[in-house]
XYZ file of C-alpha atoms in Angstrom:
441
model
C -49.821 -16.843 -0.147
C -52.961 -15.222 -0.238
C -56.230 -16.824 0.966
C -59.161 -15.863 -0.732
C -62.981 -16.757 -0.014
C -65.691 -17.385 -2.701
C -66.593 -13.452 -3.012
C -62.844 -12.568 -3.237
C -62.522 -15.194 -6.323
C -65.979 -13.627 -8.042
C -64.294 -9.736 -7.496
C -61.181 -11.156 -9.091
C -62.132 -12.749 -12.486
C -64.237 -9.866 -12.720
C -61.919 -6.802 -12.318
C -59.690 -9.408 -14.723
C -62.000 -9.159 -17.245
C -62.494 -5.354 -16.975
C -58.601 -5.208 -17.600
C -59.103 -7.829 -20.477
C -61.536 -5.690 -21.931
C -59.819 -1.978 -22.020
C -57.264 -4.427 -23.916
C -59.430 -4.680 -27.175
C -59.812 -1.363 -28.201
C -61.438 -1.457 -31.071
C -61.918 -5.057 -31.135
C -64.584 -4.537 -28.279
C -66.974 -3.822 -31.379
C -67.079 -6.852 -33.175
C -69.642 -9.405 -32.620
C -67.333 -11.921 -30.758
C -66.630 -9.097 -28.142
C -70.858 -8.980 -27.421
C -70.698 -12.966 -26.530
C -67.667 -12.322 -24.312
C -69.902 -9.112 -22.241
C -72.773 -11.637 -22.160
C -70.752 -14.378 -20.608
C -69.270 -12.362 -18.220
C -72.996 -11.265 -17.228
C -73.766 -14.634 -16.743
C -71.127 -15.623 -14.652
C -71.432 -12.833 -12.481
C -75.210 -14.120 -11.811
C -73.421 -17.063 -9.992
C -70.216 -16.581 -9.620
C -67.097 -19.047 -9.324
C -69.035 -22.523 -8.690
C -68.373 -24.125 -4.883
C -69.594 -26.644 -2.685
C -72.952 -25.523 -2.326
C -73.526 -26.496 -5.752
C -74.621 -30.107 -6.328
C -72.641 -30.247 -9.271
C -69.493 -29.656 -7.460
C -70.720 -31.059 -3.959
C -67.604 -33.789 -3.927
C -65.104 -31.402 -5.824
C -64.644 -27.611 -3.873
C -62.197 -26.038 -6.473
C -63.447 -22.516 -4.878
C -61.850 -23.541 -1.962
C -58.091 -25.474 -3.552
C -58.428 -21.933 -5.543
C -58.197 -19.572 -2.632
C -55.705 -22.199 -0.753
C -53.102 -22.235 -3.317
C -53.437 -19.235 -5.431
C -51.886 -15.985 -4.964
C -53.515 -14.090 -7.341
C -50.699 -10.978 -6.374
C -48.048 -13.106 -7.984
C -49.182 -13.921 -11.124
C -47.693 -13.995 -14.439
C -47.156 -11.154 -16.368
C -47.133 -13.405 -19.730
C -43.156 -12.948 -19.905
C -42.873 -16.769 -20.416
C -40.695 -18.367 -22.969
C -40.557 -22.008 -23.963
C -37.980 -23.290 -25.782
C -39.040 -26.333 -28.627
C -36.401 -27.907 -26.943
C -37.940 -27.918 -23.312
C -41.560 -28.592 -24.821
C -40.787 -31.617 -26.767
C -39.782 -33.440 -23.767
C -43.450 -33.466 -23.273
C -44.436 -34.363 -27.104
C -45.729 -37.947 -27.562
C -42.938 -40.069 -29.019
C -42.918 -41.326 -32.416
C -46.239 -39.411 -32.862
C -46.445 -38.115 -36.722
C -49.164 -35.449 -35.854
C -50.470 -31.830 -36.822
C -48.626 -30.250 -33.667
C -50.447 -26.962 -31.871
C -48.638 -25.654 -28.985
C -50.008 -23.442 -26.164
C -48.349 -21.315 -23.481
C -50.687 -19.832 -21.316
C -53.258 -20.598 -23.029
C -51.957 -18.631 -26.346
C -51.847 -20.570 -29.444
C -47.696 -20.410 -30.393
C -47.150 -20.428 -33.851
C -42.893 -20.766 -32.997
C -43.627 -24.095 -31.130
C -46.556 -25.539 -33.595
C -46.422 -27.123 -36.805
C -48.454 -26.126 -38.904
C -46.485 -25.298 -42.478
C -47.822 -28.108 -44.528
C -51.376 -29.464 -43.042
C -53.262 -32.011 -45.005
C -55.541 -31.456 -47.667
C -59.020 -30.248 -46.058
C -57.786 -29.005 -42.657
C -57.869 -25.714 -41.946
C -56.229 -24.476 -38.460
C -56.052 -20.757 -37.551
C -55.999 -19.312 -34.272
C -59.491 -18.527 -32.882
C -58.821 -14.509 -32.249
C -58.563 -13.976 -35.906
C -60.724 -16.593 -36.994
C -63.584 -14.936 -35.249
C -63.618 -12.552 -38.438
C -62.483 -14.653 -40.988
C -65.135 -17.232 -40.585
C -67.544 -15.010 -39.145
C -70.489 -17.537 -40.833
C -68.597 -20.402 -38.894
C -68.668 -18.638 -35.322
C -71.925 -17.599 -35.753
C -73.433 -20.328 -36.402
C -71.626 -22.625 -33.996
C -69.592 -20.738 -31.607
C -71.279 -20.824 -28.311
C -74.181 -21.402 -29.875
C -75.575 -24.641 -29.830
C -77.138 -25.414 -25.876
C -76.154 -28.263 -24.188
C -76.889 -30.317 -20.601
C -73.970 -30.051 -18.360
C -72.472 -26.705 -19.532
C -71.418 -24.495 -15.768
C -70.322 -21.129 -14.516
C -66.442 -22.193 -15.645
C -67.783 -22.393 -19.105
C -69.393 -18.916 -19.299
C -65.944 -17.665 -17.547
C -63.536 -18.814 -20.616
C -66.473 -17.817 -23.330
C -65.937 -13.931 -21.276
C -61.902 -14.415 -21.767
C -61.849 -16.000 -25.577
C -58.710 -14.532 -26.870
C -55.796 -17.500 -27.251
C -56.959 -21.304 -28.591
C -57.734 -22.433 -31.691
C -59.934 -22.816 -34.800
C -60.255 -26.142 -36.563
C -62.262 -26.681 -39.775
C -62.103 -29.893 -41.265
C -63.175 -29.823 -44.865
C -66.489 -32.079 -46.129
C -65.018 -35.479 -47.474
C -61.607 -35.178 -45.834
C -60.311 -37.934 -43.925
C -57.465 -36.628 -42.011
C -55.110 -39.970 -41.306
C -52.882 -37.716 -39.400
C -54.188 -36.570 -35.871
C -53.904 -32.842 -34.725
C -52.084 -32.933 -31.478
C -52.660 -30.276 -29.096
C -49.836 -29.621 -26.157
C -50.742 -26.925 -23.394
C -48.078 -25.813 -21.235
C -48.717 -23.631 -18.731
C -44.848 -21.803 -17.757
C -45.479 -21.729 -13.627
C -41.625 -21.257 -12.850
C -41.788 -17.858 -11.484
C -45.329 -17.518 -10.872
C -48.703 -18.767 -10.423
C -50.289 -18.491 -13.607
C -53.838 -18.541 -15.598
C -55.108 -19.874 -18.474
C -58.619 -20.318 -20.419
C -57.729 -21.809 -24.029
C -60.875 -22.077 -25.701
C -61.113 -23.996 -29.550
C -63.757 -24.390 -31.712
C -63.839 -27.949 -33.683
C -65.981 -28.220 -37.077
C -65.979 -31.571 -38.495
C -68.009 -31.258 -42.172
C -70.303 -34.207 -43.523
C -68.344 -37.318 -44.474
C -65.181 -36.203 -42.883
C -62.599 -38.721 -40.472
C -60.719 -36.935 -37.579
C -58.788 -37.290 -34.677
C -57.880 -34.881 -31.638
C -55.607 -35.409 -28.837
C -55.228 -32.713 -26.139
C -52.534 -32.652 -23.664
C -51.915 -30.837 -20.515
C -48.392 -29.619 -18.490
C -47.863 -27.690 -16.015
C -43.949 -26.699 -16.009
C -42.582 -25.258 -12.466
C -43.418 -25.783 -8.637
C -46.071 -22.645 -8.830
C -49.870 -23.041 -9.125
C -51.819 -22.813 -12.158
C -55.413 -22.903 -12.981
C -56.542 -24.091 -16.564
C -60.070 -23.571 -17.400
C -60.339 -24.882 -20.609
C -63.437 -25.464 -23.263
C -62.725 -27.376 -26.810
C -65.774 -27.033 -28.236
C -66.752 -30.026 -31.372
C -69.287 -30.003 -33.831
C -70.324 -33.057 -35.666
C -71.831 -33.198 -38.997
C -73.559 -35.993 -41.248
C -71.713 -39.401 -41.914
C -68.375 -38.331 -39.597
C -66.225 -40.394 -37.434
C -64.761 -38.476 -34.643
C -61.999 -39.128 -32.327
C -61.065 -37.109 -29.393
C -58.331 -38.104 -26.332
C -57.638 -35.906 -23.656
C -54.581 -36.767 -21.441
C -52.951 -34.807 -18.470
C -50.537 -35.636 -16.112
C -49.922 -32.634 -14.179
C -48.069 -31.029 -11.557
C -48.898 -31.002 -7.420
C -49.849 -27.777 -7.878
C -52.347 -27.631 -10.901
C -55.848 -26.847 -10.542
C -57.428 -27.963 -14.008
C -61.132 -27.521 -15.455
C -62.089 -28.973 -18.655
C -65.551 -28.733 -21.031
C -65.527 -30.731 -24.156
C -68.914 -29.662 -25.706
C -69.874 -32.086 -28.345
C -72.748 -31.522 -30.841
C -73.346 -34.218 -33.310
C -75.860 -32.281 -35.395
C -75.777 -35.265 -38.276
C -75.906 -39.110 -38.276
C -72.528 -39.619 -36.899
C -70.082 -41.392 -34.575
C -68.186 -39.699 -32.167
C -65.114 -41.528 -29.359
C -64.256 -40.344 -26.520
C -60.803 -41.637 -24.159
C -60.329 -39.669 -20.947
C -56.792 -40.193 -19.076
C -56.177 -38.393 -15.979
C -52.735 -39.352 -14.129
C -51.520 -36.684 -11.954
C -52.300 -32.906 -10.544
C -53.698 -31.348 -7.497
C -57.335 -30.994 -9.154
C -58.581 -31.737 -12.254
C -62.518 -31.306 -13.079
C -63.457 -33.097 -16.610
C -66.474 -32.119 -18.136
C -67.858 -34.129 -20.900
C -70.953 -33.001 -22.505
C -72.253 -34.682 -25.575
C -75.834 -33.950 -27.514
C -76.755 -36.114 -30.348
C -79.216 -34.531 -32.457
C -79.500 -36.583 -35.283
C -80.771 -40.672 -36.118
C -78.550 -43.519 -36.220
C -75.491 -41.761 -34.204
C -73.037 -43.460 -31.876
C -71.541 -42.146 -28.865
C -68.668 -43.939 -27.109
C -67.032 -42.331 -24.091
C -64.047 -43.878 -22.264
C -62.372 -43.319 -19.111
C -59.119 -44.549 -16.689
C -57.822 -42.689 -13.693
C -54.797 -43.811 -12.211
C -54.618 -42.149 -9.023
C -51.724 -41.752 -6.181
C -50.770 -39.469 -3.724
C -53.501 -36.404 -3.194
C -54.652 -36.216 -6.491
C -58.421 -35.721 -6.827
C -60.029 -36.112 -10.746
C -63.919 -35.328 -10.802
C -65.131 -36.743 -14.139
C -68.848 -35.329 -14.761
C -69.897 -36.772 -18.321
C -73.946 -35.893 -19.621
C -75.381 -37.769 -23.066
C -78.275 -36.017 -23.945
C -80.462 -38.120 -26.309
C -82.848 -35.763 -28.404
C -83.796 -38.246 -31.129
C -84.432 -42.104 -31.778
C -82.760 -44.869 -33.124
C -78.983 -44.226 -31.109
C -76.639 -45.484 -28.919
C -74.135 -44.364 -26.490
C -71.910 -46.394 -24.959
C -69.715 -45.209 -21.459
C -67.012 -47.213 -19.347
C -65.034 -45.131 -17.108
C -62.365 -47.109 -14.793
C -60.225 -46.140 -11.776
C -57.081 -47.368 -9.769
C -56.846 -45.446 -6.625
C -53.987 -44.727 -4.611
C -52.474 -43.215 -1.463
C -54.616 -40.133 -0.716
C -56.583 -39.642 -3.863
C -59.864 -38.978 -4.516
C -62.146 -40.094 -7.635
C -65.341 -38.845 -8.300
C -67.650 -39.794 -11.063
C -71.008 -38.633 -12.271
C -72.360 -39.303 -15.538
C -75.756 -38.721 -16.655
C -77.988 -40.340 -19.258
C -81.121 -38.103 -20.521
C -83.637 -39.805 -22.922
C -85.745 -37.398 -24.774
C -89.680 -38.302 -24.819
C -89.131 -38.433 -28.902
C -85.770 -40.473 -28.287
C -87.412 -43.930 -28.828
C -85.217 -46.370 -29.367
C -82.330 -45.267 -28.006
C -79.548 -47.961 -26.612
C -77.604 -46.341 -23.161
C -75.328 -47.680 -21.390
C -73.317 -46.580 -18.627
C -70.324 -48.707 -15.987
C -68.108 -47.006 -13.217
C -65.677 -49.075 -12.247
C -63.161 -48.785 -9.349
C -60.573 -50.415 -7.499
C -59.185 -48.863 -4.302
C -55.403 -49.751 -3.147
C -55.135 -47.845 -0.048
C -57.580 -46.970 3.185
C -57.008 -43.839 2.432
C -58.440 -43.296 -0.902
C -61.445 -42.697 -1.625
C -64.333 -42.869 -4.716
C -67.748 -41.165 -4.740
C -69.413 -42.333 -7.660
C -73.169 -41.263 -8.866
C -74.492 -42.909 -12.279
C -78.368 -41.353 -13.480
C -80.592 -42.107 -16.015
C -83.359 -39.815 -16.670
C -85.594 -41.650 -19.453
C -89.018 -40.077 -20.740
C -89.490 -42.331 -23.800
C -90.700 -45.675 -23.313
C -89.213 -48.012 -25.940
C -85.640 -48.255 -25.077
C -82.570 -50.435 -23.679
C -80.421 -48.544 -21.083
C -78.068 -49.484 -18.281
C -76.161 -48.036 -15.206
C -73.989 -49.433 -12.965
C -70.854 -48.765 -10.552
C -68.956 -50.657 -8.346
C -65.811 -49.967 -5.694
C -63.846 -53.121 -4.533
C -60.540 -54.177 -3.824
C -58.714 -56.339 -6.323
C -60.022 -59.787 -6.349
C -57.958 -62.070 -4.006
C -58.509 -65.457 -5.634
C -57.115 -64.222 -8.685
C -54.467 -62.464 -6.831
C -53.935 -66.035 -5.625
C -54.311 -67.497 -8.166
C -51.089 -66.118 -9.682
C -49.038 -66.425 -6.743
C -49.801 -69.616 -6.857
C -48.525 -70.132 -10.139
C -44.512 -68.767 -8.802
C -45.922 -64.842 -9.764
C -44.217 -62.149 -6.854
C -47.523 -60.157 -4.966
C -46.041 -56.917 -6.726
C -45.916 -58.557 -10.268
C -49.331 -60.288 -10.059
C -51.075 -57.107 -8.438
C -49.546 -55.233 -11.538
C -50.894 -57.684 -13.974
C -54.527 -57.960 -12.633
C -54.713 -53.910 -12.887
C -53.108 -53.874 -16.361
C -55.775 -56.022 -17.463
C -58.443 -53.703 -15.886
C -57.424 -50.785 -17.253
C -56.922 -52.866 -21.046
C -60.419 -52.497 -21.684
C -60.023 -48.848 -21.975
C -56.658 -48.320 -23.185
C -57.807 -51.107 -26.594
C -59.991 -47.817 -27.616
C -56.710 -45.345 -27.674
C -56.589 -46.461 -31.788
C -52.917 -44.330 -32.101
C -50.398 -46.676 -31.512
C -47.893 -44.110 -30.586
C -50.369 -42.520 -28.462
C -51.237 -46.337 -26.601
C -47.456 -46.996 -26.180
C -47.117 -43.779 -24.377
C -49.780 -44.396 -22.007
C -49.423 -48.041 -21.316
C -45.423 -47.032 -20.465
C -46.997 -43.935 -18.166
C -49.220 -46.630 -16.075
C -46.223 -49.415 -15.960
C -44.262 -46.876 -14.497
C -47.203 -45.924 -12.045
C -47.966 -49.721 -11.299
């Protein structure tokens, strides 16, 4: 297996996108094609982020790149996936708008999308580039945001597979649209860089779930980037899950604009994989919106999950709320920096912000960073974070009480991890989860 240095990984995503772009032919013409060129610009201006960077000072995916990666056995995109094999991965009992991935590539075989509910619109993002050229221009890449890195400028330079979601003005959408990506590592290390665009109209009710497989002992990397924009008077919902393989190196934007009065919830669930970098970037724009971001890592083994998260407050009068927990295991590694800006015109404005951790081993380990950069004066916000062992009257408590040490340790983290899972509001989407960290616990 080849090991590659930071230059090495620059040269390759480079020459990839070179071959990428001979591809297009004539699609190299159209105006998505001049966003891609001027991503790619900007990426080569820094290059594949790495330690040096203090955004990535606790979380060296440069380096787990070059380790594991052979970037001379890759796949040649002669995957198949039966439904058969992917619904072992599809959350049970879930009645859902169903979008599988392979690779990255929207697969219209493996997704469901024959009869979607009034006011949804779903097409994959390639073609939808043209067909809603007022859409992507007005929102595709568009919209700046506080948080956004090099990995996000690398998927805008390869948008080709993902998806385009358009959810009508006045819809409310009962059923959520379930996304499954599977990268197919069975023969060979593989890449992928899914990228979606998410329009929620005024006065419309969504939800999202995104999942993430790897199938097969190879490597892959996912860098991935689900761009949502908010309008007036919506309620958003958005879950990202992934339990992964040992060998998957995973980095994730979710880029949320709420350009109208609106709320928007977040649930973050990372399990399992070698690396997994979430990036969670939300501007609110507009009076009177809420923001809710939650968070639970259940960590074992030498899994490492870097959750970054950034709430940008621009105007007055809103609120975000953000609890992110983890349970830390074996080897692993948690990392957690979120970031609270408050606009000199956001007056106002209600933040609040908790890490909380619980470490099981001597060997695991948390680095956790909360900020709040305020300019306004009138406001209420709050940081804190704590790392701790689980508490040993209460551990005593139960034993007391005729409870084995395993049961009652299994109990007390249950109940720390409850006050995120109560915000997973699909019951078939909960059951899943609180079965995946019984299992674990």
């Amino acid at each position: 297996m080849s090991k590659l240095i930071k230059e090495d990984i620059d040269k390759f995503f480079i020459g990839q996108f070179d071959a990428f772009e001979n591809s297009l032919n004539g699609e190299s013409k159209k105006p998505l094609h001049a966003k891609r060129k001027q991503a790619i610009d900007n990426f080569k201006a820094l290059g594949f982020p790495h330690a040096k960077h203090e955004e990535y000072k606790y979380s060296n995916i440069a380096k787990i790149f070059g380790k594991l990666f052979n970037v001379e056995n890759l796949s040649d995109d002669s995957f198949s996936l039966s439904l058969d094999e992917a619904s072992k991965y599809f959350i049970p009992e879930l009645d859902a708008i169903r979008l599988v991935f392979v690779n990255g590539v929207l697969d219209n075989k493996l997704s469901d999308m024959e009869t979607l509910p009034k006011g949804v619109l779903i097409q994959a993002i390639k073609t939808a580039a043209d067909d809603y050229a007022e859409d992507f221009e007005k929102h595709f890449n568009t919209h700046e945001i506080e948080g956004a890195d090099n990995f996000s400028e690398l998927n805008t330079a390869f948008t080709n597979g993902g998806v385009f979601v358009k959810i009508d003005a006045n819809a409310v959408v009962e059923t959520p649209i379930a996304c499954y990506y599977f990268n197919d590592a069975k023969n060979a290390d593989v890449i992928s860089q899914p990228r979606n665009l998410i329009i929620a109209e005024k006065n419309s009710q969504a939800s999202l779930i995104e999942s993430y497989v790897t199938l097969g002992e190879n490597t892959s990397f996912t860098n991935a980037v689900t761009e949502i924009v908010v309008e007036d008077d919506c309620v958003f919902n958005y879950y990202k899950y992934e339990n992964e393989s040992n060998q998957a190196i995973q980095v994730g934007a979710t880029m949320v604009h709420q350009l109208g009065k609106s709320v928007f919830n977040g649930v973050t669930l990372s399990l399992n994989g070698a690396m997994l970098r979430n990036n969670l970037n939300i501007a609110i724009h507009k009076e009177h919106s809420e923001t809710n971001m939650y968070g639970l890592y259940l960590l074992d083994g030498k899994t490492h999950v870097d959750n970054h998260t950034v709430v940008d407050h621009k105007v007055p009068n809103c609120e975000s709320n953000e609890m992110y927990k983890g349970i830390l295991d074996g080897q692993s590694r948690g990392v957690f920096n979120g970031k609270i800006f408050v606009r000199q015109d956001a007056q106002k404005t209600n933040a609040f912000q908790s890490n909380r951790n619980v470490v099981l081993s001597d060997d695991a380990e948390v680095d956790t960073k909360p900020q709040l950069e305020i300019w306004a004066d009138d406001v209420q916000c709050s940081h804190g974070a704590t790392v701790g062992q689980l508490d040993v009257d209460q551990l005593f408590y139960l034993r007391a009480r005729g409870i084995d040490k395993h049961t009652a340790k299994s109990m007390l983290l249950n109940a720390f991890a409850s006050d995120v899972l109560s915000n997973i509001k699909i019951e078939a989407f909960r059951t899943l989860i609180e079965s995946k960290i019984n299992e674990r616990l």
